[in-house]
Short mmCIF file of C-alpha atoms in Angstrom, two decimals:
data_model
loop_
_atom_site.label_atom_id
_atom_site.label_comp_id
_atom_site.label_asym_id
_atom_site.label_seq_id
_atom_site.Cartn_x
_atom_site.Cartn_y
_atom_site.Cartn_z
CA UNK A 1 26.49 70.36 -146.51
CA UNK A 2 25.81 66.80 -145.32
CA UNK A 3 28.96 65.00 -144.16
CA UNK A 4 27.81 61.70 -145.69
CA UNK A 5 27.40 63.40 -149.05
CA UNK A 6 30.95 64.80 -148.90
CA UNK A 7 32.29 61.36 -148.03
CA UNK A 8 30.38 59.90 -150.96
CA UNK A 9 31.96 62.44 -153.32
CA UNK A 10 35.43 61.39 -152.21
CA UNK A 11 34.84 57.66 -152.39
CA UNK A 12 33.08 57.30 -155.73
CA UNK A 13 35.36 55.57 -158.21
CA UNK A 14 37.31 57.47 -160.84
CA UNK A 15 37.08 56.18 -164.37
CA UNK A 16 40.61 56.98 -165.59
CA UNK A 17 43.84 57.49 -163.69
CA UNK A 18 44.96 61.09 -163.53
CA UNK A 19 48.69 60.81 -163.25
CA UNK A 20 48.97 63.52 -165.89
CA UNK A 21 47.72 67.06 -165.51
CA UNK A 22 47.23 69.16 -162.41
CA UNK A 23 44.53 68.96 -159.75
CA UNK A 24 44.42 72.76 -159.38
CA UNK A 25 45.80 75.60 -161.44
CA UNK A 26 47.98 77.10 -158.68
CA UNK A 27 49.39 76.20 -155.23
CA UNK A 28 46.55 78.26 -153.66
CA UNK A 29 42.81 77.64 -153.64
CA UNK A 30 41.64 81.15 -152.69
CA UNK A 31 42.52 81.41 -149.01
CA UNK A 32 44.14 78.11 -148.03
CA UNK A 33 46.79 76.41 -150.18
CA UNK A 34 45.99 73.59 -152.55
CA UNK A 35 47.85 70.30 -152.88
CA UNK A 36 49.65 71.59 -155.98
CA UNK A 37 53.41 71.74 -155.35
CA UNK A 38 55.66 74.69 -156.04
CA UNK A 39 58.18 72.37 -157.67
CA UNK A 40 61.88 71.69 -157.16
CA UNK A 41 63.99 74.86 -157.32
CA UNK A 42 60.91 76.91 -158.18
CA UNK A 43 60.01 80.20 -156.51
CA UNK A 44 56.34 81.14 -156.33
CA UNK A 45 55.89 84.86 -155.63
CA UNK A 46 52.43 85.91 -154.40
CA UNK A 47 50.64 89.24 -154.33
CA UNK A 48 47.22 89.05 -152.68
CA UNK A 49 44.67 91.83 -152.15
CA UNK A 50 41.37 92.01 -150.27
CA UNK A 51 39.52 95.30 -150.72
CA UNK A 52 36.85 96.95 -148.56
CA UNK A 53 33.09 96.48 -148.52
CA UNK A 54 31.76 96.67 -152.10
CA UNK A 55 28.14 97.10 -151.04
CA UNK A 56 27.96 100.81 -151.93
CA UNK A 57 28.95 100.13 -155.54
CA UNK A 58 30.42 102.93 -157.64
CA UNK A 59 30.40 105.49 -154.81
CA UNK A 60 33.58 103.90 -153.42
CA UNK A 61 34.43 101.94 -156.59
CA UNK A 62 33.23 98.63 -155.12
CA UNK A 63 35.49 98.88 -152.10
CA UNK A 64 38.68 99.88 -153.90
CA UNK A 65 38.55 103.37 -152.32
CA UNK A 66 38.49 101.79 -148.85
CA UNK A 67 42.04 100.50 -149.08
CA UNK A 68 43.11 96.88 -149.07
CA UNK A 69 44.61 94.16 -146.95
CA UNK A 70 47.76 93.15 -148.82
CA UNK A 71 49.99 90.08 -148.70
CA UNK A 72 53.40 89.83 -150.29
CA UNK A 73 55.17 86.50 -149.98
CA UNK A 74 57.01 83.68 -151.63
CA UNK A 75 57.43 79.92 -151.43
CA UNK A 76 60.50 77.99 -152.62
CA UNK A 77 60.58 74.31 -153.54
CA UNK A 78 63.36 72.48 -151.70
CA UNK A 79 62.29 69.26 -153.40
CA UNK A 80 59.39 68.15 -155.56
CA UNK A 81 57.46 67.48 -152.35
CA UNK A 82 58.68 70.07 -149.84
CA UNK A 83 58.42 73.87 -150.00
CA UNK A 84 59.11 76.61 -147.46
CA UNK A 85 57.98 80.21 -147.54
CA UNK A 86 57.40 83.52 -145.80
CA UNK A 87 54.86 86.32 -146.14
CA UNK A 88 54.03 89.74 -144.79
CA UNK A 89 50.42 90.91 -144.36
CA UNK A 90 49.53 94.57 -143.93
CA UNK A 91 46.71 93.96 -141.40
CA UNK A 92 48.29 93.84 -137.92
CA UNK A 93 51.69 93.96 -139.68
CA UNK A 94 51.77 90.17 -139.59
CA UNK A 95 54.73 88.01 -140.58
CA UNK A 96 54.31 84.33 -141.49
CA UNK A 97 56.65 81.37 -141.85
CA UNK A 98 55.10 78.37 -143.53
CA UNK A 99 55.89 75.01 -145.08
CA UNK A 100 54.07 72.42 -147.18
CA UNK A 101 54.95 68.73 -147.50
CA UNK A 102 53.28 66.34 -149.93
CA UNK A 103 52.78 63.04 -148.08
CA UNK A 104 50.77 60.96 -150.57
CA UNK A 105 49.99 61.25 -154.27
CA UNK A 106 46.85 60.18 -156.14
CA UNK A 107 47.55 57.10 -158.23
CA UNK A 108 45.66 54.08 -159.55
CA UNK A 109 46.03 52.43 -156.16
CA UNK A 110 45.36 55.47 -153.96
CA UNK A 111 42.48 57.91 -154.56
CA UNK A 112 43.79 61.08 -152.85
CA UNK A 113 46.69 63.51 -152.74
CA UNK A 114 47.55 64.44 -149.14
CA UNK A 115 49.80 67.32 -148.05
CA UNK A 116 50.70 68.77 -144.66
CA UNK A 117 50.54 72.55 -144.20
CA UNK A 118 52.09 74.35 -141.21
CA UNK A 119 52.20 78.07 -140.37
CA UNK A 120 53.71 80.18 -137.57
CA UNK A 121 52.43 83.76 -137.39
CA UNK A 122 53.52 86.89 -135.53
CA UNK A 123 51.62 90.19 -135.33
CA UNK A 124 53.92 93.18 -134.82
CA UNK A 125 51.53 96.13 -134.43
CA UNK A 126 50.47 97.55 -131.05
CA UNK A 127 47.29 95.94 -129.78
CA UNK A 128 45.42 97.15 -126.68
CA UNK A 129 42.33 95.41 -125.30
CA UNK A 130 39.95 96.70 -122.60
CA UNK A 131 39.62 94.87 -119.30
CA UNK A 132 36.21 94.06 -117.91
CA UNK A 133 34.73 94.98 -115.50
CA UNK A 134 36.24 98.46 -115.55
CA UNK A 135 37.83 99.83 -112.40
CA UNK A 136 36.49 103.23 -111.34
CA UNK A 137 39.33 105.56 -110.35
CA UNK A 138 38.70 108.20 -107.65
CA UNK A 139 39.17 111.69 -109.00
CA UNK A 140 42.48 113.37 -108.22
CA UNK A 141 41.37 116.75 -109.53
CA UNK A 142 43.59 116.38 -112.61
CA UNK A 143 41.52 115.09 -115.53
CA UNK A 144 44.57 114.20 -117.66
CA UNK A 145 46.09 112.21 -114.79
CA UNK A 146 42.79 110.46 -114.07
CA UNK A 147 42.44 109.48 -117.74
CA UNK A 148 45.97 108.08 -117.83
CA UNK A 149 45.45 106.04 -114.64
CA UNK A 150 42.13 104.70 -115.92
CA UNK A 151 43.78 103.76 -119.24
CA UNK A 152 46.57 101.86 -117.47
CA UNK A 153 44.22 100.05 -115.07
CA UNK A 154 41.46 99.13 -117.53
CA UNK A 155 43.47 98.25 -120.64
CA UNK A 156 46.05 95.59 -121.42
CA UNK A 157 48.75 95.90 -124.06
CA UNK A 158 49.46 92.58 -125.74
CA UNK A 159 53.02 91.26 -125.60
CA UNK A 160 54.85 89.71 -128.55
CA UNK A 161 54.11 86.26 -127.15
CA UNK A 162 50.39 87.13 -126.93
CA UNK A 163 50.37 88.01 -130.63
CA UNK A 164 51.75 84.65 -131.82
CA UNK A 165 49.55 82.00 -133.39
CA UNK A 166 50.02 78.67 -135.15
CA UNK A 167 48.17 76.62 -137.73
CA UNK A 168 48.33 73.06 -139.04
CA UNK A 169 46.21 71.50 -141.77
CA UNK A 170 46.05 68.34 -143.81
CA UNK A 171 45.17 69.14 -147.44
CA UNK A 172 43.27 66.20 -148.95
CA UNK A 173 42.36 66.51 -152.63
CA UNK A 174 41.01 64.33 -155.39
CA UNK A 175 40.98 64.93 -159.12
CA UNK A 176 37.81 63.24 -160.34
CA UNK A 177 38.30 64.00 -164.02
CA UNK A 178 39.61 66.66 -166.37
CA UNK A 179 36.88 69.07 -165.25
CA UNK A 180 36.29 68.68 -161.50
CA UNK A 181 38.62 68.55 -158.49
CA UNK A 182 37.73 68.74 -154.79
CA UNK A 183 39.79 69.43 -151.67
CA UNK A 184 38.86 69.01 -147.99
CA UNK A 185 41.28 70.30 -145.37
CA UNK A 186 40.85 69.62 -141.62
CA UNK A 187 42.47 72.57 -139.86
CA UNK A 188 43.69 73.39 -136.35
CA UNK A 189 44.62 76.86 -135.08
CA UNK A 190 46.13 77.86 -131.73
CA UNK A 191 46.18 81.52 -130.68
CA UNK A 192 48.14 82.54 -127.60
CA UNK A 193 45.65 85.30 -126.76
CA UNK A 194 41.92 85.43 -127.48
CA UNK A 195 39.00 87.61 -126.42
CA UNK A 196 36.93 86.70 -123.36
CA UNK A 197 34.83 83.48 -123.54
CA UNK A 198 36.76 82.26 -126.63
CA UNK A 199 39.07 79.25 -126.61
CA UNK A 200 42.72 79.38 -127.62
CA UNK A 201 42.37 76.23 -129.74
CA UNK A 202 39.97 76.02 -132.65
CA UNK A 203 39.17 73.33 -135.21
CA UNK A 204 37.62 73.73 -138.62
CA UNK A 205 37.44 72.33 -142.12
CA UNK A 206 38.09 74.06 -145.41
CA UNK A 207 36.18 72.80 -148.47
CA UNK A 208 37.09 73.98 -151.94
CA UNK A 209 37.12 72.89 -155.53
CA UNK A 210 37.66 73.83 -159.12
CA UNK A 211 35.64 73.37 -162.30
CA UNK A 212 37.59 73.75 -165.53
CA UNK A 213 35.81 76.08 -167.95
CA UNK A 214 38.41 76.42 -170.69
CA UNK A 215 41.99 75.33 -171.25
CA UNK A 216 43.41 78.17 -169.15
CA UNK A 217 40.34 79.26 -167.16
CA UNK A 218 38.94 77.61 -164.01
CA UNK A 219 36.00 78.38 -161.74
CA UNK A 220 37.11 78.10 -158.08
CA UNK A 221 35.11 78.06 -154.86
CA UNK A 222 35.99 77.72 -151.18
CA UNK A 223 34.29 77.84 -147.77
CA UNK A 224 35.61 77.50 -144.22
CA UNK A 225 33.44 75.80 -141.61
CA UNK A 226 34.03 75.84 -137.85
CA UNK A 227 31.91 75.18 -134.78
CA UNK A 228 32.64 78.61 -133.30
CA UNK A 229 33.56 81.91 -134.93
CA UNK A 230 34.70 85.12 -133.21
CA UNK A 231 32.08 87.56 -131.98
CA UNK A 232 32.13 91.18 -133.13
CA UNK A 233 33.31 93.46 -130.34
CA UNK A 234 36.11 93.83 -127.84
CA UNK A 235 34.54 91.74 -125.05
CA UNK A 236 31.57 89.43 -124.82
CA UNK A 237 29.88 91.23 -121.93
CA UNK A 238 29.38 94.42 -123.94
CA UNK A 239 28.72 92.60 -127.24
CA UNK A 240 25.94 90.55 -125.65
CA UNK A 241 24.12 93.62 -124.25
CA UNK A 242 22.74 94.70 -127.61
CA UNK A 243 18.99 94.86 -128.15
CA UNK A 244 16.70 95.05 -131.17
CA UNK A 245 16.22 98.78 -130.49
CA UNK A 246 19.34 100.86 -131.17
CA UNK A 247 20.61 102.72 -128.12
CA UNK A 248 18.69 100.54 -125.64
CA UNK A 249 21.13 97.99 -124.17
CA UNK A 250 19.99 95.16 -121.95
CA UNK A 251 20.08 95.69 -118.19
CA UNK A 252 22.93 94.46 -116.04
CA UNK A 253 22.34 92.80 -112.67
CA UNK A 254 23.41 96.01 -110.99
CA UNK A 255 20.86 97.98 -113.04
CA UNK A 256 18.10 95.58 -112.06
CA UNK A 257 18.96 95.59 -108.35
CA UNK A 258 19.20 99.38 -108.27
CA UNK A 259 16.42 100.60 -110.58
CA UNK A 260 13.97 97.69 -110.90
CA UNK A 261 13.74 96.18 -107.43
CA UNK A 262 9.92 96.06 -107.14
CA UNK A 263 7.75 93.15 -108.35
CA UNK A 264 5.83 95.43 -110.72
CA UNK A 265 9.08 96.14 -112.57
CA UNK A 266 9.40 92.51 -113.67
CA UNK A 267 7.53 92.98 -117.02
CA UNK A 268 9.84 95.87 -117.93
CA UNK A 269 12.92 93.80 -117.16
CA UNK A 270 11.56 90.83 -119.13
CA UNK A 271 10.77 93.03 -122.12
CA UNK A 272 14.21 94.65 -122.20
CA UNK A 273 16.36 91.63 -121.36
CA UNK A 274 14.43 88.79 -123.02
CA UNK A 275 12.02 90.02 -125.69
CA UNK A 276 14.26 92.75 -127.11
CA UNK A 277 17.56 91.00 -126.41
CA UNK A 278 19.83 90.52 -129.42
CA UNK A 279 22.53 87.89 -129.19
CA UNK A 280 26.13 88.94 -129.63
CA UNK A 281 26.84 89.25 -133.38
CA UNK A 282 29.43 86.88 -134.82
CA UNK A 283 31.50 86.96 -137.97
CA UNK A 284 29.98 85.21 -140.98
CA UNK A 285 30.88 81.87 -142.55
CA UNK A 286 33.74 82.53 -145.00
CA UNK A 287 32.77 81.80 -148.60
CA UNK A 288 34.61 82.78 -151.78
CA UNK A 289 34.19 82.10 -155.48
CA UNK A 290 35.84 83.34 -158.66
CA UNK A 291 37.91 82.46 -161.71
CA UNK A 292 41.56 81.56 -162.27
CA UNK A 293 43.44 82.61 -165.41
CA UNK A 294 46.75 81.13 -166.52
CA UNK A 295 48.93 83.34 -168.70
CA UNK A 296 52.49 82.24 -169.35
CA UNK A 297 54.22 82.06 -165.97
CA UNK A 298 51.41 83.89 -164.14
CA UNK A 299 48.18 82.72 -162.53
CA UNK A 300 45.59 85.43 -161.84
CA UNK A 301 42.79 84.64 -159.39
CA UNK A 302 39.85 87.08 -159.34
CA UNK A 303 37.04 86.43 -156.88
CA UNK A 304 34.26 87.67 -154.60
CA UNK A 305 34.54 86.91 -150.89
CA UNK A 306 33.15 87.82 -147.48
CA UNK A 307 36.47 87.55 -145.62
CA UNK A 308 39.20 90.17 -145.57
CA UNK A 309 41.78 88.22 -143.55
CA UNK A 310 44.91 87.05 -145.33
CA UNK A 311 46.86 85.67 -142.35
CA UNK A 312 46.36 81.91 -142.31
CA UNK A 313 45.85 81.75 -138.54
CA UNK A 314 42.95 84.25 -138.75
CA UNK A 315 40.87 82.38 -141.36
CA UNK A 316 38.90 80.45 -138.72
CA UNK A 317 37.85 83.73 -137.05
CA UNK A 318 35.11 84.21 -139.64
CA UNK A 319 34.25 86.67 -142.41
CA UNK A 320 34.05 90.40 -141.81
CA UNK A 321 31.30 90.82 -144.41
CA UNK A 322 27.89 89.15 -144.73
CA UNK A 323 26.40 88.07 -148.05
CA UNK A 324 22.99 88.04 -146.34
CA UNK A 325 23.32 91.82 -145.85
CA UNK A 326 24.66 92.29 -149.40
CA UNK A 327 28.14 92.87 -148.05
CA UNK A 328 31.07 91.45 -149.97
CA UNK A 329 34.63 92.19 -150.99
CA UNK A 330 36.52 91.99 -154.25
CA UNK A 331 39.92 90.33 -154.16
CA UNK A 332 42.67 88.90 -156.28
CA UNK A 333 45.74 86.69 -155.99
CA UNK A 334 48.67 86.87 -158.41
CA UNK A 335 51.20 84.02 -158.68
CA UNK A 336 54.47 84.50 -160.53
CA UNK A 337 56.62 81.42 -160.91
CA UNK A 338 60.40 81.50 -161.35
CA UNK A 339 62.46 78.38 -161.96
CA UNK A 340 66.14 78.02 -161.05
CA UNK A 341 66.49 74.48 -162.33
CA UNK A 342 69.08 73.80 -165.02
CA UNK A 343 68.27 72.32 -168.46
CA UNK A 344 64.69 73.49 -168.49
CA UNK A 345 62.35 72.08 -171.10
CA UNK A 346 59.62 74.11 -172.73
CA UNK A 347 56.98 75.43 -170.32
CA UNK A 348 53.48 73.93 -170.40
CA UNK A 349 52.00 77.14 -171.76
CA UNK A 350 54.52 77.34 -174.64
CA UNK A 351 53.55 75.76 -177.90
CA UNK A 352 55.96 73.07 -178.89
CA UNK A 353 56.98 73.73 -182.46
CA UNK A 354 58.66 71.04 -184.55
CA UNK A 355 62.21 71.74 -185.47
CA UNK A 356 62.31 72.76 -189.10
CA UNK A 357 64.56 70.72 -191.30
CA UNK A 358 67.25 72.80 -192.90
CA UNK A 359 68.32 72.00 -196.46
CA UNK A 360 71.98 71.20 -196.87
CA UNK A 361 73.85 73.95 -198.60
CA UNK A 362 74.93 73.21 -202.12
CA UNK A 363 78.67 72.72 -202.57
CA UNK A 364 80.18 75.51 -204.49
CA UNK A 365 83.46 75.22 -206.35
CA UNK A 366 85.77 78.02 -207.24
CA UNK A 367 86.37 78.89 -210.89
CA UNK A 368 89.98 77.65 -210.61
CA UNK A 369 88.76 74.27 -209.40
CA UNK A 370 86.36 73.84 -212.27
CA UNK A 371 87.54 71.20 -214.77
CA UNK A 372 88.53 72.62 -218.21
CA UNK A 373 86.15 71.98 -221.07
CA UNK A 374 87.05 68.94 -223.19
CA UNK A 375 89.11 69.66 -226.31
CA UNK A 376 87.42 69.31 -229.61
CA UNK A 377 88.93 66.70 -231.96
CA UNK A 378 90.62 68.11 -235.03
#
């Protein structure tokens, strides 16, 4: 989408002032948070699921038979503007600590709501990556020993520090009217360890919005754009050797020097390494869309997406599925809000009923208190 067009959307004037009502239905867009606050002394419990590839349809129940990436977490409002939270994600057994601070609020004099979002993430599963180029171990005559030595020399086990990552984002939203709201979030992620040729620091922008369909139903969309996404594979050298013919990898320099050293071999090398070469595949651009339902204390978000990641620091890696190949995933988020504030008024989803006026009870007198009938004159 053109950057000038996005800037135009943010700067066009708003007819009324939207001091009342919410910009989004919940504190979460689909993947990144929204500028909606949890609220003072409120606890927002979250249960998020991303299922497997739904491409095969009913044969695996649209990905539900493939298991799910699950997040369980909660955020608590320290003030109206500040919330802190924690979450646990099943993929990589990741733990997150996060916080959101509302810096500016949309008013008549200021057109945006701006919040700061910060996350610290720690993977706790065992992660082993291959080293390249591989070291050839002379045979000792013991195949089990040779395999163990080769494993130790050619693979690296990530430390706890390697598996830490961090994320910061500024959430910038605008409520244009009762129907449409838009949010743009510049995002920065630092990963302590990355695959070869990738950079530890990465920048991106999250763009999302909502269109109100009914009183308690919204249509929500979100995409994450970044200059570079992760490639598919363990290392770039092997990922970049793929060709358009399955099972026919491109030639290495050693292959060329050993097997194709004559001038007449040049056409064969050109065909295999240039004409048939297939660039290293990368993860897709994350895009999600769905509907939000509000039902008395709960917000249900049902959507279709091409990204399975739930850890905030992995969102800029890219989507595991590709809409262009008819690959997608079904997912949902459930928000349950609990309030610990005293003297609560009626909730927004509760109908406010007027207090019925009670009729004063009629005063009853006992028979003894009743005045005697007047005497008749003789």
